[in-house]
Short mmCIF file of C-alpha atoms in Angstrom, two decimals:
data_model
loop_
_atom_site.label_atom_id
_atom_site.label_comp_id
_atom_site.label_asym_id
_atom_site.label_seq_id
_atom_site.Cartn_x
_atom_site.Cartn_y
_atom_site.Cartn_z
CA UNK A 1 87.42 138.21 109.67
CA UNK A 2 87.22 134.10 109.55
CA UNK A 3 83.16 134.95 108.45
CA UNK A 4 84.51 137.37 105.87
CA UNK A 5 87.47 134.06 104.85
CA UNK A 6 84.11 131.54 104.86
CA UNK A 7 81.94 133.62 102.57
CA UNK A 8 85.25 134.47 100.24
CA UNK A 9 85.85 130.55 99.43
CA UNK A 10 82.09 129.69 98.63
CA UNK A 11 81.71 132.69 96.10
CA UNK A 12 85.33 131.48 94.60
CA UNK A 13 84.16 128.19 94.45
CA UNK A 14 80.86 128.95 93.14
CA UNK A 15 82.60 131.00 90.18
CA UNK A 16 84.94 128.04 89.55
CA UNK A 17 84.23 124.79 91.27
CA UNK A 18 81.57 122.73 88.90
CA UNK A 19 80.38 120.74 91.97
CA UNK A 20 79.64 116.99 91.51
CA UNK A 21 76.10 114.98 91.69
CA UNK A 22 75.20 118.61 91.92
CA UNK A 23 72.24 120.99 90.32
CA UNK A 24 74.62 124.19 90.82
CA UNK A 25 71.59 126.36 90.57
CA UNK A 26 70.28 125.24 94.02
CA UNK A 27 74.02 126.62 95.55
CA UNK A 28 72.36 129.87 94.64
CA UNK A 29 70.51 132.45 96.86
CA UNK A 30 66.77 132.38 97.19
CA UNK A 31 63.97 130.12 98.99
CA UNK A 32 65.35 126.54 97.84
CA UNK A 33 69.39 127.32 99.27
CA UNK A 34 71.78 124.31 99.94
CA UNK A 35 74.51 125.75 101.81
CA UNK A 36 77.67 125.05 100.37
CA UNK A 37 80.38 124.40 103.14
CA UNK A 38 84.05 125.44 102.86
CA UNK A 39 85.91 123.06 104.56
CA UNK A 40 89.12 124.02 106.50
CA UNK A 41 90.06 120.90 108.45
CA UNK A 42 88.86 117.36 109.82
CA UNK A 43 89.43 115.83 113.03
CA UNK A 44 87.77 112.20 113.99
CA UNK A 45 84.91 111.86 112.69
CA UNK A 46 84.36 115.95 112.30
CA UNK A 47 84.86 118.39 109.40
CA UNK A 48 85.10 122.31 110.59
CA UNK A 49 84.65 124.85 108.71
CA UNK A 50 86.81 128.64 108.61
CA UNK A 51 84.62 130.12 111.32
CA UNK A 52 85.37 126.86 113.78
CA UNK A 53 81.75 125.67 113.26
CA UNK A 54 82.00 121.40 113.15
CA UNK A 55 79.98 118.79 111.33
CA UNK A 56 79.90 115.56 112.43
CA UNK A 57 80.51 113.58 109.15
CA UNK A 58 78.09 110.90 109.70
CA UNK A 59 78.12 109.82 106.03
CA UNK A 60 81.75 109.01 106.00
CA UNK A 61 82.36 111.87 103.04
CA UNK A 62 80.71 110.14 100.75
CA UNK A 63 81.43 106.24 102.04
CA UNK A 64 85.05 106.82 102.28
CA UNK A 65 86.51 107.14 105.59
CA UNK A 66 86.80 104.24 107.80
CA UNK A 67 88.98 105.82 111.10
CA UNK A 68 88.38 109.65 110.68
CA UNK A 69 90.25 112.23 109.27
CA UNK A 70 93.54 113.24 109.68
CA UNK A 71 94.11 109.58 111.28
CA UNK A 72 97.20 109.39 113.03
CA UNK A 73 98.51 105.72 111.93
CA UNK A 74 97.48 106.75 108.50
CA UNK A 75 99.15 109.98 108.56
CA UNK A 76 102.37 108.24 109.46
CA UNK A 77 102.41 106.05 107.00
CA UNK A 78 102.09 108.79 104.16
CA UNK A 79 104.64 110.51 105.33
CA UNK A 80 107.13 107.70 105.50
CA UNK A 81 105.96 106.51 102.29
CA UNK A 82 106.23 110.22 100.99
CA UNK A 83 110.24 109.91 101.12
CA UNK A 84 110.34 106.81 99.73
CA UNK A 85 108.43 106.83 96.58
CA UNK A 86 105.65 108.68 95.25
CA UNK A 87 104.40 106.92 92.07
CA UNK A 88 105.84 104.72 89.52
CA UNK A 89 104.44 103.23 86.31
CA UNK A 90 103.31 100.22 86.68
CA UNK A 91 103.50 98.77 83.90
CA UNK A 92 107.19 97.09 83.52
CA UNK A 93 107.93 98.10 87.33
CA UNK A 94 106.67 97.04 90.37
CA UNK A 95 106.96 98.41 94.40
CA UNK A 96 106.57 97.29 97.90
CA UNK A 97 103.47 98.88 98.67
CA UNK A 98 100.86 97.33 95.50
CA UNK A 99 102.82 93.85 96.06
CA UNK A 100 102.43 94.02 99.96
CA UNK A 101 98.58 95.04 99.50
CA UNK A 102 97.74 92.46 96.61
CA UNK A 103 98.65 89.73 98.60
CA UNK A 104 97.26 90.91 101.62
CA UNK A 105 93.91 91.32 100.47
CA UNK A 106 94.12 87.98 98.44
CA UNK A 107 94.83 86.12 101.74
CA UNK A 108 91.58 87.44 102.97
CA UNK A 109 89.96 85.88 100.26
CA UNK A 110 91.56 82.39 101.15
CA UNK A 111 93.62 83.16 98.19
CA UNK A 112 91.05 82.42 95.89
CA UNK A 113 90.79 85.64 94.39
CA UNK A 114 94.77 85.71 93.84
CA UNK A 115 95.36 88.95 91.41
CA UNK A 116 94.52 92.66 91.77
CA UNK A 117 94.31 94.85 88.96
CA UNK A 118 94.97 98.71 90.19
CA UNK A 119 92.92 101.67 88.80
CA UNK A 120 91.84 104.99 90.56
CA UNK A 121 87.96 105.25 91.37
CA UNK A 122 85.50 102.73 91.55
CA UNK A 123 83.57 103.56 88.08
CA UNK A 124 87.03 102.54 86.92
CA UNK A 125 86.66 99.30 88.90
CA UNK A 126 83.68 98.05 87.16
CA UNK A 127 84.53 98.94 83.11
CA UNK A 128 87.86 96.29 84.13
CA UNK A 129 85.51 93.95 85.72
CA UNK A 130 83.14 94.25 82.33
CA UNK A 131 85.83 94.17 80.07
CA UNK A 132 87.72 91.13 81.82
CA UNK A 133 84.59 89.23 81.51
CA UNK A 134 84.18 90.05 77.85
CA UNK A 135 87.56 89.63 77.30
CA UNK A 136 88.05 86.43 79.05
CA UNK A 137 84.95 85.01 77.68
CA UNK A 138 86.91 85.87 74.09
CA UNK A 139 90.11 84.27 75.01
CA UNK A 140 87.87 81.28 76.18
CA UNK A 141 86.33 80.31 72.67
CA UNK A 142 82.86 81.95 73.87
CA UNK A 143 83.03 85.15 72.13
CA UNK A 144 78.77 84.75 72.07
CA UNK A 145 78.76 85.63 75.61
CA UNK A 146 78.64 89.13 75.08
CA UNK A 147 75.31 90.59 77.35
CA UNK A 148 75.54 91.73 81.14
CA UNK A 149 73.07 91.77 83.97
CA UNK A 150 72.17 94.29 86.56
CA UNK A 151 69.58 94.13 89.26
CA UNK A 152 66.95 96.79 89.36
CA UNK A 153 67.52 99.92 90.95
CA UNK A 154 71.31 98.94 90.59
CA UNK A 155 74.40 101.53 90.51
CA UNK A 156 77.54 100.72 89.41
CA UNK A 157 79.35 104.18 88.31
CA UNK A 158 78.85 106.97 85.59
CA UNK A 159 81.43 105.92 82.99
CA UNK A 160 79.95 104.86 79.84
CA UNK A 161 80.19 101.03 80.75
CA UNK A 162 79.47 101.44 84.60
CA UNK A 163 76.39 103.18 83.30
CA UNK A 164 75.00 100.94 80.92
CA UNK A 165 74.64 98.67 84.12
CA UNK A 166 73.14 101.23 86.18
CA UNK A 167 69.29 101.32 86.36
CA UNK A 168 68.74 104.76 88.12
CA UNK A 169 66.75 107.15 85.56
CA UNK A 170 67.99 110.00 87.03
CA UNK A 171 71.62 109.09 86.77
CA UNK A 172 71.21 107.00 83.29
CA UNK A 173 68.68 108.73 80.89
CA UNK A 174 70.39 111.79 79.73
CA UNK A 175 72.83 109.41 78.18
CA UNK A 176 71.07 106.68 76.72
CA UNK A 177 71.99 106.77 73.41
CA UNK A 178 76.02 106.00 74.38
CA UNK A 179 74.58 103.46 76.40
CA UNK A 180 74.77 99.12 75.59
CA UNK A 181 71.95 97.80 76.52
CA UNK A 182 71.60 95.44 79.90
CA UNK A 183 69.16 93.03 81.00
CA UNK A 184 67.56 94.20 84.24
CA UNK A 185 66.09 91.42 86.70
CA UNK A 186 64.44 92.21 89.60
CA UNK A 187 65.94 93.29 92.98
CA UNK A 188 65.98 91.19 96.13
CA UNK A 189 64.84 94.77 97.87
CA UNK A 190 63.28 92.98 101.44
CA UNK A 191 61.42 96.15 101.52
CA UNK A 192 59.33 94.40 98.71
CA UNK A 193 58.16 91.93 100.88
CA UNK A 194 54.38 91.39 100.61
CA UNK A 195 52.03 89.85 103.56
CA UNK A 196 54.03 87.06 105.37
CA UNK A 197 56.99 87.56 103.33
CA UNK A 198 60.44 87.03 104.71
CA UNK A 199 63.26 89.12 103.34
CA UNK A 200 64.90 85.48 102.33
CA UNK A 201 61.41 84.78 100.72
CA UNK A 202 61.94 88.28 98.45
CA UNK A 203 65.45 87.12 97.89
CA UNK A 204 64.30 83.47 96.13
CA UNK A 205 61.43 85.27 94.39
CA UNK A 206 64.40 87.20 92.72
CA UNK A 207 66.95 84.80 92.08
CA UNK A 208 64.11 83.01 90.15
CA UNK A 209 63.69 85.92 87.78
CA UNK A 210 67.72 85.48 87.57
CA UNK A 211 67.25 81.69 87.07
CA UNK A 212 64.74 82.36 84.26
CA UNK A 213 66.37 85.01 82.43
CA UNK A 214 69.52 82.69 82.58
CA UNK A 215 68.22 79.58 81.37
CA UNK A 216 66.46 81.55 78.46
CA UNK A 217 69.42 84.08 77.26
CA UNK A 218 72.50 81.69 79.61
CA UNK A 219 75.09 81.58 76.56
CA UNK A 220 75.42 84.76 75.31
CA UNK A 221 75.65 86.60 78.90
CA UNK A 222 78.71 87.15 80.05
CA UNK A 223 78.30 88.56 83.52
CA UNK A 224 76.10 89.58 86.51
CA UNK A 225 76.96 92.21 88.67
CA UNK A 226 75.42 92.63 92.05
CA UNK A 227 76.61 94.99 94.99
CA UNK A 228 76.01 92.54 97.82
CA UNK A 229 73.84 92.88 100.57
CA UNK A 230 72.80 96.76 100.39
CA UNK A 231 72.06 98.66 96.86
CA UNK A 232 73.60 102.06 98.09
CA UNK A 233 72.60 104.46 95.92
CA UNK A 234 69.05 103.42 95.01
CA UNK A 235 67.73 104.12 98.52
CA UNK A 236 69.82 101.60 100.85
CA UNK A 237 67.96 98.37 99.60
CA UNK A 238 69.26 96.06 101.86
CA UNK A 239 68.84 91.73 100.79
CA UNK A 240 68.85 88.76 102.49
CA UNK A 241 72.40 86.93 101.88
CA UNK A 242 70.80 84.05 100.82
CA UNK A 243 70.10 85.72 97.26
CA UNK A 244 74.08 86.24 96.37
CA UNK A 245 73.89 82.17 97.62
CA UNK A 246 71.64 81.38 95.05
CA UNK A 247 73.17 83.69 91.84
CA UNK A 248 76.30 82.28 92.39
CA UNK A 249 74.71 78.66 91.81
CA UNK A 250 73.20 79.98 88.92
CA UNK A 251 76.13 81.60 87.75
CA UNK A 252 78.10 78.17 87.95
CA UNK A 253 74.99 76.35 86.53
CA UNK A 254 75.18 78.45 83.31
CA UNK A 255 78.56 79.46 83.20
CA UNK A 256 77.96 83.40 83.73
CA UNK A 257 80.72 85.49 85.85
CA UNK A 258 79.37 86.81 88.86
CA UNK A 259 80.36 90.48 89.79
CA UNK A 260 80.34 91.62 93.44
CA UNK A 261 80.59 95.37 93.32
CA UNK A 262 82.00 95.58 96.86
CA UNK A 263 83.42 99.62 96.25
CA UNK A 264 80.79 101.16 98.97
CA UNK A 265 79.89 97.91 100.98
CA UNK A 266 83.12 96.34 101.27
CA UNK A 267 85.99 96.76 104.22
CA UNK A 268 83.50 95.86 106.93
CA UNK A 269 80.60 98.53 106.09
CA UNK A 270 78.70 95.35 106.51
CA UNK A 271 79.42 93.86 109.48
CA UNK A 272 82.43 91.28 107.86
CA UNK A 273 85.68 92.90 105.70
CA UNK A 274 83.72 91.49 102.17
CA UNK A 275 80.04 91.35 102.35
CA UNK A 276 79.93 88.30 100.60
CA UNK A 277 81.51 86.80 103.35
CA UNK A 278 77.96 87.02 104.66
CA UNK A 279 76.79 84.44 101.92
CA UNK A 280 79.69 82.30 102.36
CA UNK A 281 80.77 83.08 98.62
CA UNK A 282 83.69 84.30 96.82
CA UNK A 283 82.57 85.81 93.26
CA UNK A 284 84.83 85.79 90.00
CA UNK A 285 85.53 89.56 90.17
CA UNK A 286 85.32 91.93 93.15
CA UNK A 287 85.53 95.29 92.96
CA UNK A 288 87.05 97.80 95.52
CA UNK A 289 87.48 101.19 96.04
CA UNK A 290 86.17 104.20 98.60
CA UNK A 291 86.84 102.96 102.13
CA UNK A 292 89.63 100.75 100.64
CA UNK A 293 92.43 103.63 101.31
CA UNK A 294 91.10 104.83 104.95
CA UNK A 295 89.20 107.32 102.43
CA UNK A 296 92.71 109.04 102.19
CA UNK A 297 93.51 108.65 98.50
CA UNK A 298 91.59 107.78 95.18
CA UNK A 299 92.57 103.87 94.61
CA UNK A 300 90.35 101.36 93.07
CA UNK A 301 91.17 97.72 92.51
CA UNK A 302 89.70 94.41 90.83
CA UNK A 303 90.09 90.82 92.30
CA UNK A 304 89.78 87.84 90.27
CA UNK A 305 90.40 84.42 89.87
CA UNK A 306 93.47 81.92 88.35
CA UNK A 307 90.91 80.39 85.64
CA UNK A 308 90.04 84.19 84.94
CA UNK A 309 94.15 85.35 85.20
CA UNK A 310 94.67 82.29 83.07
CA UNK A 311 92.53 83.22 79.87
CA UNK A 312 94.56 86.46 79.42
CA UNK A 313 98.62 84.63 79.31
CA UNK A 314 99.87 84.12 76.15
CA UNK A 315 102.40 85.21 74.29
CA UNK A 316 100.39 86.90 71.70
CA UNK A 317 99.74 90.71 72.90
CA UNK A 318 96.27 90.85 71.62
CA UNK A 319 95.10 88.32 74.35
CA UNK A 320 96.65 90.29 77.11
CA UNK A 321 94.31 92.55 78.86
CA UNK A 322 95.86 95.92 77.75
CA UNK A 323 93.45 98.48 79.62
CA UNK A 324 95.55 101.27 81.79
CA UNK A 325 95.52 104.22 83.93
CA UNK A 326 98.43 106.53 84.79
CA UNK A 327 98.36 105.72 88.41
CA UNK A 328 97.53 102.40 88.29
CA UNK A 329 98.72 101.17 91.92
CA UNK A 330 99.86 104.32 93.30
CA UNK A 331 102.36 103.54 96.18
CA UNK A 332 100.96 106.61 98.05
CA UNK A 333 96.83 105.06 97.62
CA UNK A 334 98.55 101.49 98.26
CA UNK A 335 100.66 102.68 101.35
CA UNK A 336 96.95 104.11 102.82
CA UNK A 337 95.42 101.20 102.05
CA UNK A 338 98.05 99.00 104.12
CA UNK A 339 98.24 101.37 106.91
CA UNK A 340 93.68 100.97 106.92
CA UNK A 341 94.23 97.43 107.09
CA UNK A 342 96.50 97.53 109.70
CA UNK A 343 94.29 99.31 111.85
CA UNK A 344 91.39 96.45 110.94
CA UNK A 345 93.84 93.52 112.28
CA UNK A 346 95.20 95.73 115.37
CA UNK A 347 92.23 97.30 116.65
CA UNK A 348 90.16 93.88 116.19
CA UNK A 349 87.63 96.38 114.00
CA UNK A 350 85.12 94.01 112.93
CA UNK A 351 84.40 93.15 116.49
CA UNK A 352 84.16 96.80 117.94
CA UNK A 353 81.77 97.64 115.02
CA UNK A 354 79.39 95.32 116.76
CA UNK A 355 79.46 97.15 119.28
CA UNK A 356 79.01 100.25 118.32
CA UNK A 357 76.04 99.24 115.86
CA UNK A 358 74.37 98.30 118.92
CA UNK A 359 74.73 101.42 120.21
CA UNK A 360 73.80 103.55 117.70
CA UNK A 361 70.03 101.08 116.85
CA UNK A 362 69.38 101.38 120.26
CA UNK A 363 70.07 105.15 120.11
CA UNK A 364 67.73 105.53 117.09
CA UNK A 365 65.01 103.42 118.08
CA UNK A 366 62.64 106.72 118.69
CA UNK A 367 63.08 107.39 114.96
CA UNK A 368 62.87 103.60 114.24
CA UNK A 369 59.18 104.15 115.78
CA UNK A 370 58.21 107.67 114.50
CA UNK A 371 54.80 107.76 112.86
CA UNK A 372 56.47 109.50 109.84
CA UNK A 373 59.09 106.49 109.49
CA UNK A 374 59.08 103.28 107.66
CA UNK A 375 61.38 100.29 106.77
CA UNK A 376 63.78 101.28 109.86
CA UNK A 377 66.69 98.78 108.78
CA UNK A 378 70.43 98.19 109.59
CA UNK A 379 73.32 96.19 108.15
CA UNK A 380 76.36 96.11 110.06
CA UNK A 381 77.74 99.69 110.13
CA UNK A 382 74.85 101.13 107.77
CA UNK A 383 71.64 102.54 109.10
CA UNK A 384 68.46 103.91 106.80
CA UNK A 385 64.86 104.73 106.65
CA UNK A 386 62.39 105.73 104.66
CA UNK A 387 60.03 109.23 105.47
CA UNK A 388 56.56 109.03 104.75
CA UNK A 389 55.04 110.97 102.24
CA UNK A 390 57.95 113.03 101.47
CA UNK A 391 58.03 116.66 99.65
CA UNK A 392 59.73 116.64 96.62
CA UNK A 393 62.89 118.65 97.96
CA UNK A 394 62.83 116.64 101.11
CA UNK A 395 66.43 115.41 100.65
CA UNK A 396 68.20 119.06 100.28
CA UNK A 397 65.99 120.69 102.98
CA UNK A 398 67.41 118.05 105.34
CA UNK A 399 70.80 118.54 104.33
CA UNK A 400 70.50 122.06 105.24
CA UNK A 401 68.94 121.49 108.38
CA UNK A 402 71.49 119.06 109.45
CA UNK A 403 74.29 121.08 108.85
CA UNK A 404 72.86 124.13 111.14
CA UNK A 405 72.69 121.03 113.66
CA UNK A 406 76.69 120.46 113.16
CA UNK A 407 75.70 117.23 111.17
CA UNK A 408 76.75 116.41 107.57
CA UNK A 409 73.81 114.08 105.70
CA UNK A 410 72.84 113.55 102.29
CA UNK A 411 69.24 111.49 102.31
CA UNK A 412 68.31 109.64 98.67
CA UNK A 413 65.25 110.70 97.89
CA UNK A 414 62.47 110.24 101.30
CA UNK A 415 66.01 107.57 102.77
CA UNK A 416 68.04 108.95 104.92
CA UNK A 417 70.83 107.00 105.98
CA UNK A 418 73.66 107.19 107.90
CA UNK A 419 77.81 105.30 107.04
CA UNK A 420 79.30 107.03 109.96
CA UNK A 421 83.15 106.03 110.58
CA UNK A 422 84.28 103.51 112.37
CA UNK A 423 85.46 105.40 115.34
CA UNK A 424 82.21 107.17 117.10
CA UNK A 425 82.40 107.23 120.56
CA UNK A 426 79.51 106.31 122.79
CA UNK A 427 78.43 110.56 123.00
CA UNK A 428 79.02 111.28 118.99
CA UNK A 429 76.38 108.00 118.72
CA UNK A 430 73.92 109.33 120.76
CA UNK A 431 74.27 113.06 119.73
CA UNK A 432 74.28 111.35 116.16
CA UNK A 433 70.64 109.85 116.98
CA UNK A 434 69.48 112.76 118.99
CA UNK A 435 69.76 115.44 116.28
CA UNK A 436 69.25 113.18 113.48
CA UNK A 437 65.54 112.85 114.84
CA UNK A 438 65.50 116.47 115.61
CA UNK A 439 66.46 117.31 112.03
CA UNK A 440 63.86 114.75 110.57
CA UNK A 441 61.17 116.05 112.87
CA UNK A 442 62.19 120.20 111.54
CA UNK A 443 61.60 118.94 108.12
CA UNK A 444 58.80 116.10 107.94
CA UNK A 445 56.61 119.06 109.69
CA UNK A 446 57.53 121.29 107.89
#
């Protein structure tokens, strides 16, 4: 009966569910199948299907969730929050929840990114971060600064604007023509390093591109945007923190906003809550979103400076930055969001992720060695390598093999990679390593 429930919701969501990041066809019976998995209910850091068949979610659902699902402390606080208030414009009102949250997060910044502006997702994030800059640069007197930056292999988002500073073909081609056009500068990639080559040697090599393209093209750019330390979706490309160091020199030097897209490497994926922390810099926007709410509720957010606040208050309307969405600050999202970063301060997070990285490198240090790996690497509570000389469908063959090993992964391309939550006990890490190099052995041979 529960077999006869499972197969029931994948042909009903086949026949209405347009899947995302998804070629449908490949849902489809025949040789190249990717299961599709109806989900019932999530415990920890599992997902179970109808049939009682578990998946360790050692992706985090897509970067997401920080403490597991169905979290108690989390749970509580939606419900409390439930019979107080579920949404309210925000524009001309205000409520605990967004005000609580805004200033928390700007006291983790040392208050020097002191205002939050609220939207849902974070492609969302980055068009307010691209049209502050613009904007601001406007307000300013400097309407010439009108160009942005993005690093190679960069990804941002798939609205229009979050795309234009995207540089992955696959993502970004079919819609070229809606596209602006972006000045691409190389990527501080360590993977790029070349004979005695340290990853902070990579990391000058491409600041210097930055430095040139600035001093050439400085006065009409308005902003760089750079997702700090790892470049998620183009294969895990982790950099030496010395790089965001030296862009945000440049950025002062030639008066160009920096942009830290922080939406998938932010609240301590890297090993500190902001991964610029790493660099010992504070940007002029920072972007937020995914792991932000616990991975409970869709909330995205934008940090910015006084000087950047500043250039938008006036009495004239026009000035004022006018861009909305209907639940802008939703006191449900917010709530979440207050109840993850309680956990952070009360559990003493950052520290036990230390520990548990540990764990889980030493676990995977087989794969880190396997003839059929390269680039092994690691950054705080991220973990990635490459496979050597993969097949073309490597990526969705190991997805399917993973799952019939109770795990859920999604590799880029030949990466695989694993954003588990911040909660795996010292078994689900070593069961995590175990079948992950079972899984990569089934398919690399086969």
């Amino acid at each position: 009966m529960e077999l006869d429930k499972q197969s029931s919701w994948v042909e009903r969501s086949l026949r209405s569910v347009w899947h995302p990041c998804t070629q449908m066809q490949h849902h489809a019976p025949g040789d190249k199948h990717v299961p599709l998995i109806p989900v019932s209910h999530g415990r920890g850091a599992w997902l179970y299907d109808h049939e009682g068949r578990r998946y360790l979610d050692a992706i985090s659902s897509w970067w997401v969730n920080l403490f597991g699902h169905a979290n108690p402390r989390i749970n509580a606080a939606l419900k409390d929050q439930l019979d107080r208030l579920e949404h309210a414009m925000l524009a001309g009102f205000t409520h605990e929840p967004v005000v609580e949250l805004s200033e928390r997060l700007s006291a983790l910044t040392g208050h020097v990114l002191g205002h939050s502006f609220y939207a849902s997702d974070g492609a969302s994030a980055v068009e307010i971060a691209l049209k502050m800059s613009f904007h601001a640069w406007r307000n300013s007197g400097q309407a010439d600064k009108q160009e942005f930056v993005c690093l190679q292999g960069s990804y941002h988002g798939e609205t229009i604007g979050a795309l234009a500073v995207t540089d992955v073909a696959l993502f970004k081609d079919a819609y070229g023509p809606l596209l602006r056009s972006c000045h691409v500068v190389a990527s501080p990639d360590a993977r790029q390093a070349a004979g005695d080559e340290t990853a902070a040697d990579v990391a000058r090599r491409a600041a210097a591109d930055v430095a040139r393209l600035f001093a050439e093209r400085g006065r009409h750019i308005a902003a760089i945007i750079v997702e700090p330390l790892v470049q998620c979706a183009t294969g895990m490309a982790m950099h030496d923190p010395l790089y965001l160091t030296l862009v945000r020199e440049l950025c002062e030097r030639h008066q160009v906003h920096l942009i830290l897209d922080e939406i998938a490497v932010g609240c301590g994926r890297t090993g500190t809550f902001f991964a610029c922390e790493q660099a010992g810099i504070w940007p002029d926007f920072l972007c937020l979103s995914k792991g932000i709410s616990g991975g409970y509720l869709p909330l995205s957010l934008v940090m910015t400076r006084e000087e950047i606040y500043q250039a938008f208050y006036s009495s004239d309307v026009r000035r004022g930055f006018l861009h909305s969405h209907s639940y802008t600050g939703n006191p449900l999202a917010c709530r979440a969001a207050l109840a993850t970063l309680d956990i952070f301060q009360e559990d003493d997070v950052l520290a036990a992720n230390r520990v548990r990285a540990a764990r889980l490198t030493g676990a995977l240090a087989p794969l880190a060695r396997h003839a059929r790996v390269r680039n092994f690497r690691q950054r705080g509570m991220i973990w990635a390598f490459d496979a050597v000389d993969a097949a073309p469908d490597f990526s969705r063959r190991f997805f399917a093999a993973a799952v019939e090993r109770e795990l859920l992964m999604r590799p880029i391309g030949p990466t695989v990679y694993m954003m588990p939550p911040y909660i795996l006990s010292e078994a689900e890490s070593d069961g995590l390593a175990a079948r992950t190099l079972a899984v990569f052995e089934h398919v690399i041979g086969a």
